[in-house]
Coordinates of C-alpha atoms and ligand atoms in Angstrom, one line a residue:
X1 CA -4.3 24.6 23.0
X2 CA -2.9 21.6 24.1
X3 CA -2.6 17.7 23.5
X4 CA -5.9 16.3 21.9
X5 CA -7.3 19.9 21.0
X6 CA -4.6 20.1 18.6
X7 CA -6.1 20.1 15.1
X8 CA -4.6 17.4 12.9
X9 CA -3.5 18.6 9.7
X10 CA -2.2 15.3 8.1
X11 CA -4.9 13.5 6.3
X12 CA -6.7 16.8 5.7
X13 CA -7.6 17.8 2.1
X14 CA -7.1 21.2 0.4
X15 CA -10.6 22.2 0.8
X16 CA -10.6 21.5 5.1
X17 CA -7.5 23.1 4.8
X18 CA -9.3 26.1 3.6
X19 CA -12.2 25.7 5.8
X20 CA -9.0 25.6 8.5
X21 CA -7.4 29.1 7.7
X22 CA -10.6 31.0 6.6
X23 CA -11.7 29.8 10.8
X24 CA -8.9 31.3 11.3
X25 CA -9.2 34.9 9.6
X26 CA -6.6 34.0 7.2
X27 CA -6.5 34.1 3.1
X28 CA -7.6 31.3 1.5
X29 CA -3.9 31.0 -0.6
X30 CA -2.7 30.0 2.7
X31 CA -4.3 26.6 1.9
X32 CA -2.1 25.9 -0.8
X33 CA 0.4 26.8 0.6
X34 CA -0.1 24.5 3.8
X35 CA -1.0 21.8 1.7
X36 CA 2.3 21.9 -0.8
X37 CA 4.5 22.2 2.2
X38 CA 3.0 18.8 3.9
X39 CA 2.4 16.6 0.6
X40 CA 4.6 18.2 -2.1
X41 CA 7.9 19.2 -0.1
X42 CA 7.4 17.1 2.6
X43 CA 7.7 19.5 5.8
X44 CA 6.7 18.0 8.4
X45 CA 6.8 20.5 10.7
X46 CA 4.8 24.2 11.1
X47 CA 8.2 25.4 11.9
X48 CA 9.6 24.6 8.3
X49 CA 7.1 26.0 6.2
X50 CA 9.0 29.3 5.1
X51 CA 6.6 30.3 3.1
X52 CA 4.0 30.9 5.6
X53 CA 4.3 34.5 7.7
X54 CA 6.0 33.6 11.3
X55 CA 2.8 34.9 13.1
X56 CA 1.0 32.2 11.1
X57 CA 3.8 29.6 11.7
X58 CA 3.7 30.5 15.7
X59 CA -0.4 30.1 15.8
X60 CA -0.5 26.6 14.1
X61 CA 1.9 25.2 16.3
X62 CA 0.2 26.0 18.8
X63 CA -3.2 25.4 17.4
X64 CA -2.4 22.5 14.9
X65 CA -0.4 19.4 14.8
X66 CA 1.3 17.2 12.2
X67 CA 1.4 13.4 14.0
X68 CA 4.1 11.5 12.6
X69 CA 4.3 7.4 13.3
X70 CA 7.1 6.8 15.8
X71 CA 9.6 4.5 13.9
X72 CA 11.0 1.8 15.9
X73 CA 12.7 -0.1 14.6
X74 CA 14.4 0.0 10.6
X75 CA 15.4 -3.7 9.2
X76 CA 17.9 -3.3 6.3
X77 CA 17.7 -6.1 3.9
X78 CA 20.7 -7.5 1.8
X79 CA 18.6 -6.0 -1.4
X80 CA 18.8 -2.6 -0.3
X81 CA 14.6 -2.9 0.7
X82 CA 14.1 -1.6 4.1
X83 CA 11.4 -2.7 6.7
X84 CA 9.9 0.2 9.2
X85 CA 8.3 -0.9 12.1
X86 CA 5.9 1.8 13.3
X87 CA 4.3 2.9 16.6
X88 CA 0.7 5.0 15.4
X89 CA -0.1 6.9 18.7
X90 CA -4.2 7.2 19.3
X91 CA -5.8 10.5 18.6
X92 CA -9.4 11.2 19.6
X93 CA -9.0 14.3 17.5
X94 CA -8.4 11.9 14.6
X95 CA -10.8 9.8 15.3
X96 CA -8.9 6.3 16.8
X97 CA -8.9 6.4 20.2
X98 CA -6.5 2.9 20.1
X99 CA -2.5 2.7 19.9
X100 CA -1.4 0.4 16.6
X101 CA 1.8 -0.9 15.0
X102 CA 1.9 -1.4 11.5
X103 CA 5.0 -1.8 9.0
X104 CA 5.8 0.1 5.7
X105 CA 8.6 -1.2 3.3
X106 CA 10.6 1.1 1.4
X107 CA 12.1 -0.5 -2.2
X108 CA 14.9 1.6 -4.1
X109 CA 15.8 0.5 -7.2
X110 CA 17.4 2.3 -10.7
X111 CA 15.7 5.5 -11.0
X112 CA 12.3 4.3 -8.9
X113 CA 11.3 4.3 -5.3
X114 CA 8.5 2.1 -4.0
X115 CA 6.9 2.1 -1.1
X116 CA 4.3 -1.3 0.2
X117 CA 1.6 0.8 2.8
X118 CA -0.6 -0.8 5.3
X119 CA -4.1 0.4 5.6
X120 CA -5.3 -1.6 8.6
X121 CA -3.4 -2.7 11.4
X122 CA -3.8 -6.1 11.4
X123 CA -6.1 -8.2 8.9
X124 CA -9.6 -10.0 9.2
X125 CA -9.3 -11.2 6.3
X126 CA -7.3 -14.7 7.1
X127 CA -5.7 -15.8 3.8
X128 CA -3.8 -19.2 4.6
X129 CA -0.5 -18.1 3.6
X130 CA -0.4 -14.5 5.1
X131 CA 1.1 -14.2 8.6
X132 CA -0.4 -10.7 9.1
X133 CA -3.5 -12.9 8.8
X134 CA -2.4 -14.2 12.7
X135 CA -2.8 -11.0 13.7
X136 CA -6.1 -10.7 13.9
X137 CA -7.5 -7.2 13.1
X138 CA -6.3 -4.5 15.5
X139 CA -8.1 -1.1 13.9
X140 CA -8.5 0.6 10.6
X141 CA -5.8 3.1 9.9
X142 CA -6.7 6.6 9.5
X143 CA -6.2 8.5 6.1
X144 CA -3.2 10.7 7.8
X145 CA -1.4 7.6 9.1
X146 CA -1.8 6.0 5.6
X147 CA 0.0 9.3 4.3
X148 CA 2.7 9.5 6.6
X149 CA 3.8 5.8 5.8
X150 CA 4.6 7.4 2.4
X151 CA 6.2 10.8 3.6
X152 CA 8.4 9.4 6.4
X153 CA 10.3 7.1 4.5
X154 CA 10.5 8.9 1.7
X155 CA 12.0 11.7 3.7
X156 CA 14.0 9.6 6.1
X157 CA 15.9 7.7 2.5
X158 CA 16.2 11.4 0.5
X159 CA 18.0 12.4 3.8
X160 CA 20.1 9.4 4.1
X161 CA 20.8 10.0 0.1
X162 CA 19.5 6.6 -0.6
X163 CA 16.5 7.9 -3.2
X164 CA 17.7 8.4 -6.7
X165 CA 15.9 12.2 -5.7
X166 CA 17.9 12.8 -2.8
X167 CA 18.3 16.3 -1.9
X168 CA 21.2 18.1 -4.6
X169 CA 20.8 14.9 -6.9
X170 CA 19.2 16.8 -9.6
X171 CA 17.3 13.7 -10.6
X172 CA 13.4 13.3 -9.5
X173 CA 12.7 9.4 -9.0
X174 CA 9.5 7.8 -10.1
X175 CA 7.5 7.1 -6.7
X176 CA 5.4 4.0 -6.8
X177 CA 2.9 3.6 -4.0
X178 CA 1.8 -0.4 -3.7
X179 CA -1.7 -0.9 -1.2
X180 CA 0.0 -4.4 0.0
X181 CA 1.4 -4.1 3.4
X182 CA -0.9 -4.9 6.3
X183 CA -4.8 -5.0 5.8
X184 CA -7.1 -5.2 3.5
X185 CA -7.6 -1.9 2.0
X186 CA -11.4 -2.0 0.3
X187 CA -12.1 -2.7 3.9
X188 CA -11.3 0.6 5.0
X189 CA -12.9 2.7 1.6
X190 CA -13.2 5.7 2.7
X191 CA -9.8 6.4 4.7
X192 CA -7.8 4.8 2.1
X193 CA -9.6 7.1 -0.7
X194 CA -9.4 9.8 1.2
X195 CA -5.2 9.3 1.4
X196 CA -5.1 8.7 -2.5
X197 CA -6.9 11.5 -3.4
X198 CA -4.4 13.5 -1.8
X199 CA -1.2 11.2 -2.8
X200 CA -2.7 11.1 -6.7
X201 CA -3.5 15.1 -6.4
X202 CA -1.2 17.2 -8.9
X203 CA -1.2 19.5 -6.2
X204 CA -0.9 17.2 -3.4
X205 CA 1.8 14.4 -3.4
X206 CA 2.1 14.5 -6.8
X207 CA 1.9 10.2 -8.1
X208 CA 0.6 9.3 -11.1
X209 CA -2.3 7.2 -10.5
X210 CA -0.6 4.7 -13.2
X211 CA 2.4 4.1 -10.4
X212 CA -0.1 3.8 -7.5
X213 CA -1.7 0.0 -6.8
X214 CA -4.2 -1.1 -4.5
X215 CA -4.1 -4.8 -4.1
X216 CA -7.5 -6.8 -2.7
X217 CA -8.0 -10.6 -1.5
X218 CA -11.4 -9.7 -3.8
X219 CA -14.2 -7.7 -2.1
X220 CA -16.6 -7.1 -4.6
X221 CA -18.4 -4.6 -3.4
X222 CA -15.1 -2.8 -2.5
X223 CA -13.7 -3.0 -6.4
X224 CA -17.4 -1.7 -7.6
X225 CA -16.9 1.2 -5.7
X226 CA -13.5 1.8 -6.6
X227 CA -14.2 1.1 -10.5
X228 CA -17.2 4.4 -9.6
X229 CA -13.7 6.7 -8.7
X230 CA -13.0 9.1 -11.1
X231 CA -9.5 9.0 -9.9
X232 CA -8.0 5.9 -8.6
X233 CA -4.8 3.8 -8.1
X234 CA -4.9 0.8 -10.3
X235 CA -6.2 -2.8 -9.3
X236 CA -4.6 -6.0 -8.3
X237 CA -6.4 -9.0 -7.6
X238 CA -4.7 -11.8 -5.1
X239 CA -5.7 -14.6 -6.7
X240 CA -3.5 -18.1 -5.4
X241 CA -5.7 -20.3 -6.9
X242 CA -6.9 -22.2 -9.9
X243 CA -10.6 -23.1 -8.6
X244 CA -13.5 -21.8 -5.9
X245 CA -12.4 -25.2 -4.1
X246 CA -8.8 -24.2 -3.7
X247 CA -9.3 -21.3 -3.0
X248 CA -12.6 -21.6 -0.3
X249 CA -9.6 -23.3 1.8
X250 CA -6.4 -20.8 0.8
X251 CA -8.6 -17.8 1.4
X252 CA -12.2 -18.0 2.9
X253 CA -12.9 -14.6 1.5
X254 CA -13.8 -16.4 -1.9
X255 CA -17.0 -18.4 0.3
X256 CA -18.2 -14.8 0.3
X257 CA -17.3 -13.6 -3.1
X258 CA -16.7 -16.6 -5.5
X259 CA -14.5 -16.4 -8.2
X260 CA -17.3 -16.1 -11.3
X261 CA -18.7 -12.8 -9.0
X262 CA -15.2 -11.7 -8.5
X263 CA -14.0 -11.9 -12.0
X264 CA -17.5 -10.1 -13.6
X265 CA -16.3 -7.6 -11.1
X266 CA -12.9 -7.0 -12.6
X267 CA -14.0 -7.9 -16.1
X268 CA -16.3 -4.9 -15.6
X269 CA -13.2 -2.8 -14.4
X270 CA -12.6 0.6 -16.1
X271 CA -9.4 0.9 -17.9
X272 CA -7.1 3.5 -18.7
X273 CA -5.0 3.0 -22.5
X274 CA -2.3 1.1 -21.3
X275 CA -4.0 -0.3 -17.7
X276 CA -4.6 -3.8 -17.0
X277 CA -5.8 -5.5 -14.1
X278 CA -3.1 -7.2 -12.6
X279 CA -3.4 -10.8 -10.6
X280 CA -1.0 -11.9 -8.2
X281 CA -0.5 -15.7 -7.7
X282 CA 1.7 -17.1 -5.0
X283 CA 3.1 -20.3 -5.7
X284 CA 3.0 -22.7 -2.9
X285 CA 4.7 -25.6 -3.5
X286 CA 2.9 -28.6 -4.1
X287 CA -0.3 -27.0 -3.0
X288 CA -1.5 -24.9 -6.5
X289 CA 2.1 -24.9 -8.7
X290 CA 0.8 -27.8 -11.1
X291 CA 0.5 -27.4 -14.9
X292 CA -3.5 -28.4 -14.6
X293 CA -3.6 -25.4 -11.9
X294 CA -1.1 -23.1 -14.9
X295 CA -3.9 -23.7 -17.0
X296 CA -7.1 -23.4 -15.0
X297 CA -5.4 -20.2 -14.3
X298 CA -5.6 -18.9 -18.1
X299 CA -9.0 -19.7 -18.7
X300 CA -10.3 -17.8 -15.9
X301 CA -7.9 -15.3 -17.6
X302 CA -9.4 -15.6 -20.9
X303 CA -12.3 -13.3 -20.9
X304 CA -11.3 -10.6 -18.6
X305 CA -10.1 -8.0 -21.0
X306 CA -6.7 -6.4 -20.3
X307 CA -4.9 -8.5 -17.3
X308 CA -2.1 -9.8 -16.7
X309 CA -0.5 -12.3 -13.6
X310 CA 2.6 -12.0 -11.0
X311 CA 4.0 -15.4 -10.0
X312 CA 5.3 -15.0 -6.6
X313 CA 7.6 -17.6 -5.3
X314 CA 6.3 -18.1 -1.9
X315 CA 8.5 -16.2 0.8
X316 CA 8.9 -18.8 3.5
X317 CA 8.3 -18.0 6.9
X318 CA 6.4 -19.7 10.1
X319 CA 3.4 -21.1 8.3
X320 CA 3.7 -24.8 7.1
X321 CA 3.5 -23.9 3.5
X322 CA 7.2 -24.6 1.0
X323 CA 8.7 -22.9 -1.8
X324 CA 7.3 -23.8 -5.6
X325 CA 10.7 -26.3 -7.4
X326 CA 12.4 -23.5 -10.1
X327 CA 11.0 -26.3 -12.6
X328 CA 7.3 -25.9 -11.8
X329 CA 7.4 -22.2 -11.5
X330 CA 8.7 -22.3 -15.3
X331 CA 6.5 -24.6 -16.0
X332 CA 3.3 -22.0 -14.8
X333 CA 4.9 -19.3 -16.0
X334 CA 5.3 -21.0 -19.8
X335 CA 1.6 -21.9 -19.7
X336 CA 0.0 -19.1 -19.5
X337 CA 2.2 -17.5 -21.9
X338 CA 1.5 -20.1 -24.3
X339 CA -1.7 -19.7 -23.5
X340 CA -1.9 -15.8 -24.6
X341 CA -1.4 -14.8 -21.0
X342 CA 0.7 -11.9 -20.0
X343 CA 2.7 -13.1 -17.0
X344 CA 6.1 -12.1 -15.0
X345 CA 7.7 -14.0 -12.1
X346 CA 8.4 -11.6 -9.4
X347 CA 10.7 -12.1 -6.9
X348 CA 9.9 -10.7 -3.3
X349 CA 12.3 -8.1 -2.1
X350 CA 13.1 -8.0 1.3
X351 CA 13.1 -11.4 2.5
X352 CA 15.4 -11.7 4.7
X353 CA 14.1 -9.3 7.1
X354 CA 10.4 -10.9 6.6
X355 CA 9.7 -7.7 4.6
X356 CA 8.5 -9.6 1.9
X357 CA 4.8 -10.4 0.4
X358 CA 3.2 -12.4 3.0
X359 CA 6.2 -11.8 5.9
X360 CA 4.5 -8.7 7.6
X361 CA 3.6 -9.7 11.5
X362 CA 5.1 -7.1 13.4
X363 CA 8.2 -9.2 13.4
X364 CA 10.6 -8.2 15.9
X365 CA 12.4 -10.9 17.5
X366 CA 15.6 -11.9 16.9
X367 CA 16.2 -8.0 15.9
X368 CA 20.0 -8.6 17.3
X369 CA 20.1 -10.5 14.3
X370 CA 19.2 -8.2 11.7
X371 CA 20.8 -5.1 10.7
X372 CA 19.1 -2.2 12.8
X373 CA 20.1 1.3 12.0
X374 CA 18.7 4.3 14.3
Ligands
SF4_1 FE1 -5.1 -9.7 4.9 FE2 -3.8 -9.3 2.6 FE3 -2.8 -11.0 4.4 FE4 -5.0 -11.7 3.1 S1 -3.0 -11.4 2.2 S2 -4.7 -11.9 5.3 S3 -6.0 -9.7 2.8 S4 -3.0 -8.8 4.7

C-alpha cells in the first residue's frame, strides 16, 4: 500500500486497534501490545516495537503509518522552556486534507515535565491580548496530531537527557499536559477527547487526569459536556476581567456566553477531592489591574465552590497592551487573599522566545536571533 492508503495508527484507540489486527487475522493481544509501544514507550516507529513478531512488524509498515509533525524549528529559552515550531502534513486518511503549523512548548522543571498543546491551528476565538488570535483559524487538529505534540518532545528531551526521566535516570518525572497552546480546545470536543482518553488511559500514556488541564475562553456548552466525561483533564477558565463590560471588549466570546451563564457553568462543575476550578487572569496594565477590578474579581469568586485564580503578568509582545506595575500585581493578588480567595502569581516561562501565555503566532522571524538547535 502506499502514501494515503496507509492506515494511521496515531490517534487510534485500543479498541480500533483491535478492530485493526483482528482485519488483519491477528490475535487480539497484539492490540496491547501496539498500543503500549506508541503511548506508553513511545516507539514511534513499526520497526521498534520488539515485541511484535517481524512478520507482523514488516506488514504494518507497509500497511500502516505512524505521522509524526515535522519540527522545524526548536527556540531554547534562557529558563530552560523550549518552543517547537511544527509542520502537520495533510492526510485524507486522517481526515484533514489541509497542511498546518502549530507550536508546542516543552517546560522542565525539578522532578516535572510540562508540556502547553495546541488543539487548533490557529484560533476564532479573538481574545484582545492573544496574538494566536491574529491568526485567524487555520483547521482543527486531529486527535493523533494532538498526541504527537506530547510524544515528540517528550522523546526528543529524554534523548537529549533534559527530562528528569531520561533514559538510565532511574527517576520517572511527573508529566503535566496543559490544553493552552494554540486554539480553543471545547471547539474541537471530540478530537481533543478522543486524544485524552488515550493520554489519561492507564494503559495508554499513562497521566493522571489530576496533572492534565484544559484551559477555555468560556464555551458553555463546551464545559457542560466536558463536566458529562467520566474521565477528564481538569478545568481552567480565562477569565481577564472583572465585569461583562470589560470583558465584552477583552474577549467577545463573553457577548455569547456572559459571565453569570459561564460561572453557573463552572459552579455546576464536578469535582474530584482535592480539584478546583482554576481561573486565569492576565494582568494588563492599566486596563483591569485596579484594586476595584481585585475585588470584583472575588465576588464573582465567592459562590463557585472550590476555585482558585493565576495572575499572569502580561507577556509583552506586538499588541499595544503593557505589563501590570509589581505594586498593583501585589495589590490584586493581596485582595483576593484577604478576601478568602486562593490565588498564585505565575510567571510565564518562556518569554523570551514568545513561548509564553499569549506569545504563540508562529513566530519565526528574527530566528538568527534566538538560539536554534537542530
Ligand atoms: Fe484563542 Fe486562547 Fe488566544 Fe483566546 S487566548 S484567542 S481562545 S488561543
Amino acid at each position: 500500500m502506499k502514501g494515503s492508503n496507509l492506515t494511521e495508527l496515531l490517534g487510534k484507540s485500543l479498541e480500533e486497534l483491535e478492530a485493526l489486527v483482528a482485519a488483519m487475522g491477528e490475535p487480539r493481544y497484539r492490540a496491547a501490545q501496539i498500543y503500549g509501544a506508541i503511548y506508553a514507550e513511545r516507539k514511534l516507529a513499526v520497526a521498534d516495537m520488539s515485541t511484535l513478531p517481524k512478520a507482523l512488524r514488516e506488514r504494518l509498515a507497509s500497511e500502516t503509518r505512524i505521522t509524526m509533525p515535522v519540527v522545524k524549528q526548536r527556540f531554547v529559552s534562557n529558563d530552560g522552556s523550549v518552543r517547537y515550531l511544527m509542520d502537520l502534513p495533510p492526510g485524507e486518511e486522517r481526515g484533514t486534507t489541509r497542511p498546518a503549523s502549530v507550536e508546542t512548548v516543552f517546560m522542565p522543571s525539578d522532578g516535572r515535565q510540562t508540556v502547553c498543546v495546541s488543539t487548533q491551528a490557529g484560533c476564532a476565538v479573538d481574545c484582545q491580548f492573544c496574538l494566536t488570535a491574529q491568526l485567524g483559524l487555520i483547521r482543527n487538529l486531529t486527535a493523533g496530531e494532538i498526541l504527537a505534540q506530547v510524544l515528540w518532545p517528550l522523546q526528543d528531551m529524554a534523548e537529549r537527557g533534559v527530562a528528569a526521566g531520561a533514559e538510565g535516570s532511574g527517576l520517572e518525572p511527573q508529566t503535566n499536559v496543559v490544553l493552552m497552546g494554540q486554539g480553543e480546545p471545547l471547539l474541537n470536543f471530540d478530537a481533543v477527547m478522543r486524544a485524552m482518553r488515550i493520554a489519561l488511559d492507564q494503559r495508554g500514556m499513562k497521566i493522571s487526569p489530576r496533572h492534565v488541564t484544559l484551559s477555555t475562553s468560556g464555551i458553555v456548552p463546551g464545559i457542560e459536556r466536558l463536566a458529562a466525561e467520566p474521565v477528564r483533564p481538569k478545568l481552567a477558565i480565562s477569565l481577564n476581567a472583572s465585569s461583562d463590560e470589560q470583558r465584552d471588549v477583552l474577549m467577545p466570546i463573553n457577548k455569547k456566553y456572559p459571565l453569570r451563564v459561564l460561572l453557573e457553568a463552572c459552579k455546576k462543575f464536578p469535582r474530584g477531592s482535592r480539584e478546583y476550578v482554576t481561573f486565569e487572569y492576565v494582568l494588563l496594565g492599566g486596563v483591569n489591574d485596579t484594586p476595584g477590578d481585585a475585588r470584583r474579581v472575588a465576588k464573582l469568586m465567592a459562590d463557585l465552590g472550590r476555585v482558585k485564580v493565576n495572575l499572569i503578568p502580561w507577556n509583552p509582545g506586538a499588541l499595544p497592551y503593557a505589563e501590570p506595575t509589581a505594586e498593583s500585581l501585589a495589590e490584586f493578588h493581596r485582595i483576593l487573599l484577604e478576601k478568602g480567595i486562593p490565588a498564585f502569581t505565575r510567571y510565564s516561562r518562556g518569554r523570551d522566545v514568545m513561548a509564553a501565555c499569549g506569545q504563540l503566532a508562529l513566530n519565526d522571524a528574527g530566528s538568527a536571533a534566538l538560539p536554534v538547535l537542530r
